Each structure stands twice: as structure tokens, then as C-alpha cells.
mmCIF file of C-alpha atoms in Angstrom:
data_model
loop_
_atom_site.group_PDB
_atom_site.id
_atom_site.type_symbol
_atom_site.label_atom_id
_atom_site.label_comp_id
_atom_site.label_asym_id
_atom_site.label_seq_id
_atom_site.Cartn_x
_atom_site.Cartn_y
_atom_site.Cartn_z
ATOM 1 C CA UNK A 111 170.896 315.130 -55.632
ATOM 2 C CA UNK A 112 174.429 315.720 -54.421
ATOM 3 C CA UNK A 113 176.013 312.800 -52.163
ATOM 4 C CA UNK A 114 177.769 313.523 -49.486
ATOM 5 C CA UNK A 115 181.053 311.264 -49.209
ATOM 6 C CA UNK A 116 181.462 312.039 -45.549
ATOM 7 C CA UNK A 117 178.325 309.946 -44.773
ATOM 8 C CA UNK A 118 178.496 306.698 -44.174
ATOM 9 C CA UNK A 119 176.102 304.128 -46.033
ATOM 10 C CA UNK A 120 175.346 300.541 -45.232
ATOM 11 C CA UNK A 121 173.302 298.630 -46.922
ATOM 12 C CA UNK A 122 171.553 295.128 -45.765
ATOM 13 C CA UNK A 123 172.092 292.829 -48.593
ATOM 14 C CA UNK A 124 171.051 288.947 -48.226
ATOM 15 C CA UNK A 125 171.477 289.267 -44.668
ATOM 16 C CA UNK A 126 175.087 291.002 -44.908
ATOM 17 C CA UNK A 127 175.950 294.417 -44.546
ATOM 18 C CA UNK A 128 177.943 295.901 -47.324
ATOM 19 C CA UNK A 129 179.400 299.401 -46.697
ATOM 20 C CA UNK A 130 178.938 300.930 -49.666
ATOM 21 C CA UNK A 131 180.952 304.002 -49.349
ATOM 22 C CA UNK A 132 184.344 301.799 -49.286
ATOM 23 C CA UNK A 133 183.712 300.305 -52.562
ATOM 24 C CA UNK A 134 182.225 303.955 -53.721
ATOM 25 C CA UNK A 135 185.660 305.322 -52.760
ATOM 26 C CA UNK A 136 187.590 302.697 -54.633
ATOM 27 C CA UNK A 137 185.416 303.692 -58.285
ATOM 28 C CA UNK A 138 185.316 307.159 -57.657
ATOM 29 C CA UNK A 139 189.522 307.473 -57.377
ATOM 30 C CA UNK A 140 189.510 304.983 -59.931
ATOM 31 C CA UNK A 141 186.805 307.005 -62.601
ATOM 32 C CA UNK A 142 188.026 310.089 -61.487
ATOM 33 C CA UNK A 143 191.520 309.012 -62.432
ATOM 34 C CA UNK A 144 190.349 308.107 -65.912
ATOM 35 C CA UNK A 145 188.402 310.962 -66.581
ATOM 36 C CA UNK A 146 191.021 312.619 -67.538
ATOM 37 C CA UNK A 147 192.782 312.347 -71.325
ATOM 38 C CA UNK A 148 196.774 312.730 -70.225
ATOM 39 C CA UNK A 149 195.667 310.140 -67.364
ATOM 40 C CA UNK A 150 194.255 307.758 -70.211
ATOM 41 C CA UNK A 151 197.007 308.897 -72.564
ATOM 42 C CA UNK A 152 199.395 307.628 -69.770
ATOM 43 C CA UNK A 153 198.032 304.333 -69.111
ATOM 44 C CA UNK A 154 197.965 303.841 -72.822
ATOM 45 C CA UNK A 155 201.992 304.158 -73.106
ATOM 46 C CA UNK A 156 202.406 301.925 -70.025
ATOM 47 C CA UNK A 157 200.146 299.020 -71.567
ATOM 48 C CA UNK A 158 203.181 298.855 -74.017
ATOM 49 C CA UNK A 159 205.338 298.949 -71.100
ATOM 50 C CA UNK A 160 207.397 300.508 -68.488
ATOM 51 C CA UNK A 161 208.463 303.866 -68.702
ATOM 52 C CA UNK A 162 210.052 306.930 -66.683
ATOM 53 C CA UNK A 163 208.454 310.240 -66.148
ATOM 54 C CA UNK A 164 210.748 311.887 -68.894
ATOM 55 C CA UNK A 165 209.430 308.893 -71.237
ATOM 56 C CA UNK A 166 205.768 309.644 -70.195
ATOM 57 C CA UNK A 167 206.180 313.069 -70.731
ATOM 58 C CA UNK A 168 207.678 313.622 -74.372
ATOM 59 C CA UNK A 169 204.653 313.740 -76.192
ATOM 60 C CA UNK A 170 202.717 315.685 -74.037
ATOM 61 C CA UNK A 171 203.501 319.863 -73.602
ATOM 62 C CA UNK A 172 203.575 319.634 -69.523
ATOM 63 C CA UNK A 173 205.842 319.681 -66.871
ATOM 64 C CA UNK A 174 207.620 316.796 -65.141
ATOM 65 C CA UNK A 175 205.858 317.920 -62.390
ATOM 66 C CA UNK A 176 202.845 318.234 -64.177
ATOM 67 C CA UNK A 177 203.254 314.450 -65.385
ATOM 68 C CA UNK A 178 204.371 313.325 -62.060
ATOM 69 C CA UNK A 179 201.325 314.731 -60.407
ATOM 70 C CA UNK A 180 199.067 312.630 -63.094
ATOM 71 C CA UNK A 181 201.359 309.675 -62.256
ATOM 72 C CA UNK A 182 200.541 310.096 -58.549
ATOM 73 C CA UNK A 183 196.662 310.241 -59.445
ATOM 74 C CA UNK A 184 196.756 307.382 -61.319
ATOM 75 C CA UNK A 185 199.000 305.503 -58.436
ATOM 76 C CA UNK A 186 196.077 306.520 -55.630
ATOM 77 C CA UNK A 187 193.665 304.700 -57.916
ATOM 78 C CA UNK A 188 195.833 301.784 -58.602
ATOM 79 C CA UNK A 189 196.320 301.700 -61.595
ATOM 80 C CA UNK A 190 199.790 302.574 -61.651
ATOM 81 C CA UNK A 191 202.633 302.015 -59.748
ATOM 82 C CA UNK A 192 206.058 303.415 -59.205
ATOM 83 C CA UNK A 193 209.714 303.211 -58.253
ATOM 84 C CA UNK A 194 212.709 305.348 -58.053
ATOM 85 C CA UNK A 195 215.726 303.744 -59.573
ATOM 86 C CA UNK A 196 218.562 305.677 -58.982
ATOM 87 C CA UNK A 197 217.574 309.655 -60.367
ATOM 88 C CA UNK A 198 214.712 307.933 -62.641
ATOM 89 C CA UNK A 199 211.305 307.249 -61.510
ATOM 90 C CA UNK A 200 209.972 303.994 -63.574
ATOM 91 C CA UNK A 201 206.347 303.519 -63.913
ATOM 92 C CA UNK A 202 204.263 300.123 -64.731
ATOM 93 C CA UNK A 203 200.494 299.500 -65.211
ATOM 94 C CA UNK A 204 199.831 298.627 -61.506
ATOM 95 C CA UNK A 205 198.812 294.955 -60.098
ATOM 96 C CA UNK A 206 194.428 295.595 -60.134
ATOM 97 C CA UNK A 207 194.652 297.448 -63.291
ATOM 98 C CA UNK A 208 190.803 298.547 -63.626
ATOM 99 C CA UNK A 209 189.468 295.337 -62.004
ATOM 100 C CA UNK A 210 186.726 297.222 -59.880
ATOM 101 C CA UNK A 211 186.290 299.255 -62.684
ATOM 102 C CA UNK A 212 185.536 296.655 -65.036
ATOM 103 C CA UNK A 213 183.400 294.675 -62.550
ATOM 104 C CA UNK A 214 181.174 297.684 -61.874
ATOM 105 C CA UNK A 215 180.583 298.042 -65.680
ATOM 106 C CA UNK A 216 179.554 294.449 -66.482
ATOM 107 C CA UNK A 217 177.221 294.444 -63.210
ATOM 108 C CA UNK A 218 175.857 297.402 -64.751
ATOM 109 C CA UNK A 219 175.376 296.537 -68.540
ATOM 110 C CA UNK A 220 173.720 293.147 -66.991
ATOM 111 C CA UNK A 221 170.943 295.138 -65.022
ATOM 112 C CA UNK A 222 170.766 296.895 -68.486
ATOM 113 C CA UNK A 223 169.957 294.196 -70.388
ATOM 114 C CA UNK A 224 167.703 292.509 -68.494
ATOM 115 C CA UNK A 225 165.643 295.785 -68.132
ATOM 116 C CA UNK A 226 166.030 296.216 -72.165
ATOM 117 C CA UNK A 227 164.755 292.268 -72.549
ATOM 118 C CA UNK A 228 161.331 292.956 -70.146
ATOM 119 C CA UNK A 229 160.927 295.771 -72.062
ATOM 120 C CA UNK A 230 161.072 294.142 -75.478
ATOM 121 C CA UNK A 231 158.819 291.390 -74.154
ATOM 122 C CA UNK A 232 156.359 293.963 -72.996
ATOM 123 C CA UNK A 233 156.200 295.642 -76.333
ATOM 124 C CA UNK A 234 155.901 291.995 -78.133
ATOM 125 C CA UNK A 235 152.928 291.377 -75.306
ATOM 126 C CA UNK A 236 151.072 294.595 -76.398
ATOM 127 C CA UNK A 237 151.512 294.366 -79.843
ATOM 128 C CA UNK A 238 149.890 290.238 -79.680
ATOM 129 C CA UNK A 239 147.311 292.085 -77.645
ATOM 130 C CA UNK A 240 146.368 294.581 -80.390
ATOM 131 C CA UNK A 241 145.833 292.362 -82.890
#
């Protein structure tokens, strides 16, 4: 099933509504923006610190545009942010880093493991049962 991002979903939660699609849009910019292997590459190379666009693009066999225009992706998810200092354009890891990201995950491995640990105690139920 395809979803539509132009709908709008809302969700009743504990007695609060929680529009879903904003924090959708935030993880799908930000996954998006990582699904890529220059984009990863990238963020890489500014964990060890800042670095222009020529910087970011020696080891890779694109453009400056071409760079630039991953820089740009990776600054519309947040994870990057930029300046122009004089003819240079310096890039940094930006302030969230993959915050959302991260959060998502663990929320997700949780539900995981608690599904995993019923089913283990099911299986150890069934097998006391058969014998």
C-alpha cells in the first residue's frame, strides 16, 4: 500500500492528537538523506570535522555541483549545516545530528523485543505443555 504524503493523518493518542505526518516528514528527509552512500560518505568526513565543498569532494569522482547538491540534501534533513566564508562554503555535522532518527530506531527495536520475548515465552509455554 502506497501512502499518500499529501494526506493528512492524526492520530488520538492518550487523549492527545499527534499529527503524524509532521514527524513522518522529519524521518523521511532524514532516511531519505541517508539512503544514499556519497550522503553517508559525507557525514562520515564531517564527524572528523569541518570541511569545504572542495574538501568533501576530493575523494569522490563528482562535481562541485554534484557535491553541493548532496550537501543541500543533507542540510534539508538537518544533518548538516553550512556557511559561506568568503569564496568557500564550510560545512559541519548540523546541531540534531540524527536525533529523530535515532529515537525512531530504539522505539522500534523496543516493540521488537518485547514481541520477540512473548514469543519466546509462548514457545517455552507449549513446549511445558507437551511434555
Amino acid at each position: 500500500m502506497r501512502r499518500n504524503s499529501s494526506v493528512r493523518f492524526d492520530l488520538a493518542v492518550r487523549g492527545a492528537i499527534v499529527n503524524r505526518m509532521v514527524k513522518s516528514d522529519t524521518l523521511d528527509r532524514t532516511f531519505s538523506a541517508l539512503a544514499d552512500p556519497t550522503r553517508r560518505d559525507i557525514l562520515v568526513r564531517l564527524s572528523r570535522g569541518p570541511a569545504s565543498i572542495s574538501d568533501l569532494a576530493v575523494p569522490f569522482d563528482i562535481s562541485l555541483p554534484g557535491v553541493l547538491k548532496h550537501v543541500r540534501i543533507l542540510e534539508e534533513a538537518n544533518l548538516v549545516t553550512s556557511e559561506k566564508n568568503g569564496r568557500t562554503r564550510e560545512c559541519r555535522l548540523g546541531p540534531e545530528h540524527m536525533d529523530d532518527a535515532t529515537r525512531w530506531i530504539e522505539v522500534q527495536r523496543r516493540r521488537w523485543e518485547r514481541r520477540l520475548y512473548r514469543l519466546e515465552a509462548a514457545i517455552e509455554r507449549r513446549k511445558g505443555e507437551a511434555t
